[in-house]
């Protein structure tokens, strides 16, 4: 099912976010977030002889997904794939940011003012789109989708520079771990969270925030959100049906509280 960003905004109620108390950026909150990780994020030695994820690895992966001050981490083996996969319950502090697509393995610094953090997130999105281009190409996706990822990466270069200009600092160099090519199922799940939810949210923020820098990037963010939905449409007939049905629950569990209502609407529309 191919959705336009305009349809998503209308059906998911995104225009109503302008009056939502969570609208905007900055600030931290404590929460328990469910994170599904595939073998692409698991390093040698992370899993013991009994098939359990080591505590240190559990915390490291939680932090790679944006957690700080991790106070609890439980990993449950998943049978969704043929390789090693786990569902993590990360009890930690999370930062409320106007983020778009974050790459797997990204570790935000949580330092500097809000504009420095936004610049870092935009710079991290460059890596996310370059990786997505590489993975879609490897899986034989239509060249149009892969080429649009490269175009989005170029957009993010400009966005990072714009945010850094407001912050009055150089563009930060994000800390991103490199991983091997993921399965289509792992890409589908990641695109659902990072693209269909986070980028749709970022597009809404860019169109509603009065700051001049967002007027510069609003059109780009809408195209990035549309790209996520177009990738989802292509992946829909290729991801395993059982994983596809479970994507909705993962989608809702993997987003921060202020986006959960949006995620529930989107999950109900496409992944149930």
GROMACS .gro file of C-alpha atoms in nm:
model
  272
    1UNK     CA    1   0.000   0.000   0.000
    2UNK     CA    2   0.161   0.325  -0.114
    3UNK     CA    3   0.076   0.628   0.098
    4UNK     CA    4   0.150   0.990   0.023
    5UNK     CA    5   0.286   1.202   0.305
    6UNK     CA    6  -0.020   1.425   0.276
    7UNK     CA    7  -0.245   1.122   0.333
    8UNK     CA    8  -0.035   1.011   0.629
    9UNK     CA    9  -0.055   1.355   0.787
   10UNK     CA   10  -0.433   1.358   0.743
   11UNK     CA   11  -0.512   1.002   0.851
   12UNK     CA   12  -0.268   0.993   1.141
   13UNK     CA   13  -0.375   1.332   1.272
   14UNK     CA   14  -0.030   1.489   1.244
   15UNK     CA   15  -0.168   1.844   1.196
   16UNK     CA   16  -0.314   1.818   1.547
   17UNK     CA   17   0.038   1.783   1.687
   18UNK     CA   18   0.073   2.159   1.681
   19UNK     CA   19  -0.134   2.169   2.000
   20UNK     CA   20   0.027   1.867   2.159
   21UNK     CA   21   0.221   1.936   2.481
   22UNK     CA   22   0.502   1.712   2.356
   23UNK     CA   23   0.545   1.909   2.033
   24UNK     CA   24   0.891   2.057   1.996
   25UNK     CA   25   1.242   1.947   2.088
   26UNK     CA   26   1.474   1.928   2.382
   27UNK     CA   27   1.446   1.775   2.727
   28UNK     CA   28   1.492   1.424   2.863
   29UNK     CA   29   1.246   1.164   2.990
   30UNK     CA   30   1.277   0.829   3.166
   31UNK     CA   31   1.113   0.537   2.995
   32UNK     CA   32   1.137   0.167   2.915
   33UNK     CA   33   1.171   0.122   2.542
   34UNK     CA   34   1.141  -0.205   2.352
   35UNK     CA   35   1.409  -0.248   2.085
   36UNK     CA   36   1.436  -0.531   1.837
   37UNK     CA   37   1.790  -0.603   1.719
   38UNK     CA   38   1.906  -0.836   1.444
   39UNK     CA   39   2.239  -1.011   1.402
   40UNK     CA   40   2.371  -0.705   1.219
   41UNK     CA   41   2.407  -0.525   1.555
   42UNK     CA   42   2.547  -0.822   1.748
   43UNK     CA   43   2.924  -0.849   1.769
   44UNK     CA   44   3.142  -1.156   1.831
   45UNK     CA   45   3.134  -1.243   2.200
   46UNK     CA   46   2.803  -1.069   2.267
   47UNK     CA   47   2.616  -1.400   2.301
   48UNK     CA   48   2.721  -1.664   2.554
   49UNK     CA   49   2.727  -2.041   2.507
   50UNK     CA   50   2.364  -2.070   2.617
   51UNK     CA   51   2.244  -1.822   2.355
   52UNK     CA   52   2.192  -1.533   2.596
   53UNK     CA   53   2.295  -1.177   2.522
   54UNK     CA   54   2.566  -1.057   2.760
   55UNK     CA   55   2.465  -0.776   2.997
   56UNK     CA   56   2.739  -0.546   2.868
   57UNK     CA   57   2.624  -0.598   2.511
   58UNK     CA   58   2.262  -0.536   2.609
   59UNK     CA   59   2.354  -0.200   2.762
   60UNK     CA   60   2.576  -0.108   2.466
   61UNK     CA   61   2.296  -0.171   2.217
   62UNK     CA   62   2.049   0.025   2.430
   63UNK     CA   63   2.292   0.318   2.423
   64UNK     CA   64   2.334   0.281   2.047
   65UNK     CA   65   1.957   0.332   2.019
   66UNK     CA   66   1.963   0.659   2.208
   67UNK     CA   67   1.953   0.550   2.574
   68UNK     CA   68   2.161   0.711   2.847
   69UNK     CA   69   2.192   0.626   3.216
   70UNK     CA   70   2.069   0.272   3.151
   71UNK     CA   71   1.928   0.129   3.476
   72UNK     CA   72   1.791  -0.196   3.339
   73UNK     CA   73   1.827  -0.410   3.029
   74UNK     CA   74   1.658  -0.742   2.956
   75UNK     CA   75   1.713  -0.937   2.634
   76UNK     CA   76   1.474  -1.204   2.508
   77UNK     CA   77   1.583  -1.427   2.217
   78UNK     CA   78   1.362  -1.386   1.912
   79UNK     CA   79   1.267  -1.660   1.667
   80UNK     CA   80   1.178  -1.414   1.392
   81UNK     CA   81   1.489  -1.476   1.184
   82UNK     CA   82   1.725  -1.758   1.110
   83UNK     CA   83   2.013  -1.571   1.273
   84UNK     CA   84   2.065  -1.426   1.617
   85UNK     CA   85   1.800  -1.172   1.712
   86UNK     CA   86   1.674  -1.032   2.042
   87UNK     CA   87   1.406  -0.806   2.180
   88UNK     CA   88   1.557  -0.569   2.436
   89UNK     CA   89   1.372  -0.389   2.713
   90UNK     CA   90   1.587  -0.083   2.785
   91UNK     CA   91   1.505   0.111   3.100
   92UNK     CA   92   1.690   0.439   3.064
   93UNK     CA   93   1.681   0.811   2.997
   94UNK     CA   94   1.597   0.926   2.645
   95UNK     CA   95   1.628   1.265   2.482
   96UNK     CA   96   1.328   1.426   2.316
   97UNK     CA   97   1.459   1.549   1.983
   98UNK     CA   98   1.319   1.642   1.643
   99UNK     CA   99   1.511   1.359   1.488
  100UNK     CA  100   1.466   1.205   1.148
  101UNK     CA  101   1.629   0.885   1.026
  102UNK     CA  102   1.899   0.764   1.266
  103UNK     CA  103   2.146   0.498   1.149
  104UNK     CA  104   2.188   0.174   1.347
  105UNK     CA  105   2.483   0.204   1.579
  106UNK     CA  106   2.451   0.581   1.621
  107UNK     CA  107   2.560   0.702   1.965
  108UNK     CA  108   2.454   1.064   2.025
  109UNK     CA  109   2.680   1.264   2.253
  110UNK     CA  110   2.402   1.432   2.456
  111UNK     CA  111   2.624   1.739   2.496
  112UNK     CA  112   2.601   2.094   2.371
  113UNK     CA  113   2.291   2.302   2.320
  114UNK     CA  114   1.981   2.186   2.135
  115UNK     CA  115   2.102   2.319   1.799
  116UNK     CA  116   2.432   2.134   1.829
  117UNK     CA  117   2.239   1.814   1.899
  118UNK     CA  118   2.014   1.879   1.601
  119UNK     CA  119   2.319   1.933   1.381
  120UNK     CA  120   2.460   1.601   1.502
  121UNK     CA  121   2.131   1.423   1.427
  122UNK     CA  122   2.121   1.570   1.078
  123UNK     CA  123   2.482   1.461   1.021
  124UNK     CA  124   2.397   1.111   1.145
  125UNK     CA  125   2.114   1.094   0.892
  126UNK     CA  126   2.374   1.124   0.615
  127UNK     CA  127   2.514   0.788   0.727
  128UNK     CA  128   2.164   0.642   0.753
  129UNK     CA  129   2.075   0.727   0.393
  130UNK     CA  130   2.412   0.615   0.256
  131UNK     CA  131   2.372   0.282   0.433
  132UNK     CA  132   2.015   0.247   0.309
  133UNK     CA  133   2.134   0.314  -0.047
  134UNK     CA  134   2.396   0.042  -0.013
  135UNK     CA  135   2.150  -0.209   0.133
  136UNK     CA  136   1.868  -0.143  -0.113
  137UNK     CA  137   2.113  -0.176  -0.402
  138UNK     CA  138   2.241  -0.506  -0.263
  139UNK     CA  139   1.884  -0.639  -0.238
  140UNK     CA  140   1.793  -0.538  -0.593
  141UNK     CA  141   1.556  -0.253  -0.511
  142UNK     CA  142   1.443  -0.025  -0.795
  143UNK     CA  143   1.719   0.219  -0.885
  144UNK     CA  144   1.482   0.510  -0.824
  145UNK     CA  145   1.454   0.424  -0.454
  146UNK     CA  146   1.830   0.381  -0.415
  147UNK     CA  147   1.903   0.704  -0.603
  148UNK     CA  148   1.659   0.896  -0.383
  149UNK     CA  149   1.857   0.779  -0.079
  150UNK     CA  150   2.169   0.943  -0.222
  151UNK     CA  151   1.973   1.260  -0.291
  152UNK     CA  152   1.844   1.255   0.069
  153UNK     CA  153   2.200   1.214   0.197
  154UNK     CA  154   2.300   1.528   0.006
  155UNK     CA  155   2.003   1.709   0.160
  156UNK     CA  156   2.119   1.607   0.506
  157UNK     CA  157   2.462   1.760   0.440
  158UNK     CA  158   2.290   2.095   0.388
  159UNK     CA  159   2.066   2.041   0.690
  160UNK     CA  160   2.360   1.963   0.917
  161UNK     CA  161   2.540   2.276   0.800
  162UNK     CA  162   2.226   2.486   0.853
  163UNK     CA  163   2.178   2.358   1.209
  164UNK     CA  164   2.546   2.404   1.289
  165UNK     CA  165   2.528   2.759   1.154
  166UNK     CA  166   2.246   2.837   1.398
  167UNK     CA  167   2.447   2.675   1.679
  168UNK     CA  168   2.756   2.874   1.580
  169UNK     CA  169   2.972   2.560   1.576
  170UNK     CA  170   3.130   2.331   1.316
  171UNK     CA  171   2.921   2.037   1.197
  172UNK     CA  172   2.964   1.756   1.455
  173UNK     CA  173   3.106   1.424   1.347
  174UNK     CA  174   2.853   1.160   1.460
  175UNK     CA  175   2.970   0.837   1.616
  176UNK     CA  176   2.828   0.557   1.400
  177UNK     CA  177   2.931   0.193   1.400
  178UNK     CA  178   2.955   0.015   1.066
  179UNK     CA  179   2.752  -0.303   1.017
  180UNK     CA  180   2.711  -0.558   0.741
  181UNK     CA  181   2.416  -0.561   0.502
  182UNK     CA  182   2.093  -0.640   0.688
  183UNK     CA  183   1.811  -0.869   0.580
  184UNK     CA  184   1.503  -0.725   0.413
  185UNK     CA  185   1.305  -0.798   0.730
  186UNK     CA  186   1.549  -0.598   0.943
  187UNK     CA  187   1.546  -0.312   0.691
  188UNK     CA  188   1.164  -0.315   0.686
  189UNK     CA  189   1.143  -0.287   1.063
  190UNK     CA  190   1.406  -0.013   1.080
  191UNK     CA  191   1.244   0.182   0.797
  192UNK     CA  192   0.906   0.160   0.972
  193UNK     CA  193   1.043   0.319   1.289
  194UNK     CA  194   1.311   0.553   1.158
  195UNK     CA  195   1.136   0.646   0.836
  196UNK     CA  196   0.760   0.611   0.856
  197UNK     CA  197   0.736   0.743   1.213
  198UNK     CA  198   1.044   0.954   1.291
  199UNK     CA  199   1.076   1.115   0.948
  200UNK     CA  200   0.704   1.176   0.924
  201UNK     CA  201   0.728   1.344   1.265
  202UNK     CA  202   1.032   1.546   1.154
  203UNK     CA  203   0.847   1.657   0.841
  204UNK     CA  204   0.553   1.774   1.052
  205UNK     CA  205   0.788   1.964   1.284
  206UNK     CA  206   0.966   2.129   0.991
  207UNK     CA  207   0.638   2.252   0.846
  208UNK     CA  208   0.499   2.378   1.177
  209UNK     CA  209   0.807   2.521   1.352
  210UNK     CA  210   0.836   2.898   1.289
  211UNK     CA  211   1.218   2.909   1.299
  212UNK     CA  212   1.360   3.018   0.960
  213UNK     CA  213   1.593   2.719   0.935
  214UNK     CA  214   1.295   2.486   0.922
  215UNK     CA  215   1.150   2.680   0.631
  216UNK     CA  216   1.474   2.592   0.448
  217UNK     CA  217   1.441   2.219   0.505
  218UNK     CA  218   1.065   2.152   0.528
  219UNK     CA  219   1.032   2.044   0.165
  220UNK     CA  220   1.331   1.811   0.196
  221UNK     CA  221   1.191   1.649   0.511
  222UNK     CA  222   0.859   1.583   0.339
  223UNK     CA  223   1.041   1.412   0.051
  224UNK     CA  224   1.239   1.202   0.298
  225UNK     CA  225   0.919   1.094   0.470
  226UNK     CA  226   0.766   1.010   0.132
  227UNK     CA  227   1.076   0.805   0.050
  228UNK     CA  228   1.026   0.603   0.369
  229UNK     CA  229   0.667   0.521   0.274
  230UNK     CA  230   0.769   0.430  -0.080
  231UNK     CA  231   1.039   0.199   0.055
  232UNK     CA  232   0.781   0.045   0.286
  233UNK     CA  233   0.551  -0.017  -0.009
  234UNK     CA  234   0.832  -0.196  -0.197
  235UNK     CA  235   0.930  -0.400   0.109
  236UNK     CA  236   0.570  -0.492   0.187
  237UNK     CA  237   0.559  -0.776  -0.063
  238UNK     CA  238   0.908  -0.904   0.022
  239UNK     CA  239   0.933  -0.914   0.401
  240UNK     CA  240   0.814  -1.236   0.562
  241UNK     CA  241   0.436  -1.218   0.630
  242UNK     CA  242   0.473  -1.320   0.996
  243UNK     CA  243   0.730  -1.047   1.056
  244UNK     CA  244   0.514  -0.799   0.871
  245UNK     CA  245   0.222  -0.866   1.107
  246UNK     CA  246   0.444  -0.814   1.410
  247UNK     CA  247   0.595  -0.492   1.278
  248UNK     CA  248   0.307  -0.286   1.413
  249UNK     CA  249   0.369  -0.388   1.774
  250UNK     CA  250   0.742  -0.329   1.738
  251UNK     CA  251   0.678   0.005   1.576
  252UNK     CA  252   0.470   0.126   1.870
  253UNK     CA  253   0.714  -0.009   2.130
  254UNK     CA  254   1.019   0.143   1.966
  255UNK     CA  255   0.917   0.507   1.966
  256UNK     CA  256   0.919   0.758   2.253
  257UNK     CA  257   0.593   0.836   2.435
  258UNK     CA  258   0.514   1.159   2.253
  259UNK     CA  259   0.504   0.971   1.919
  260UNK     CA  260   0.322   0.661   2.039
  261UNK     CA  261  -0.025   0.778   1.936
  262UNK     CA  262   0.105   0.849   1.586
  263UNK     CA  263   0.278   0.511   1.575
  264UNK     CA  264  -0.040   0.332   1.682
  265UNK     CA  265  -0.238   0.500   1.406
  266UNK     CA  266   0.023   0.413   1.145
  267UNK     CA  267   0.056   0.056   1.271
  268UNK     CA  268  -0.317   0.009   1.250
  269UNK     CA  269  -0.319   0.141   0.895
  270UNK     CA  270  -0.041  -0.068   0.749
  271UNK     CA  271   0.109  -0.337   0.973
  272UNK     CA  272  -0.179  -0.531   1.130
   0.00000   0.00000   0.00000
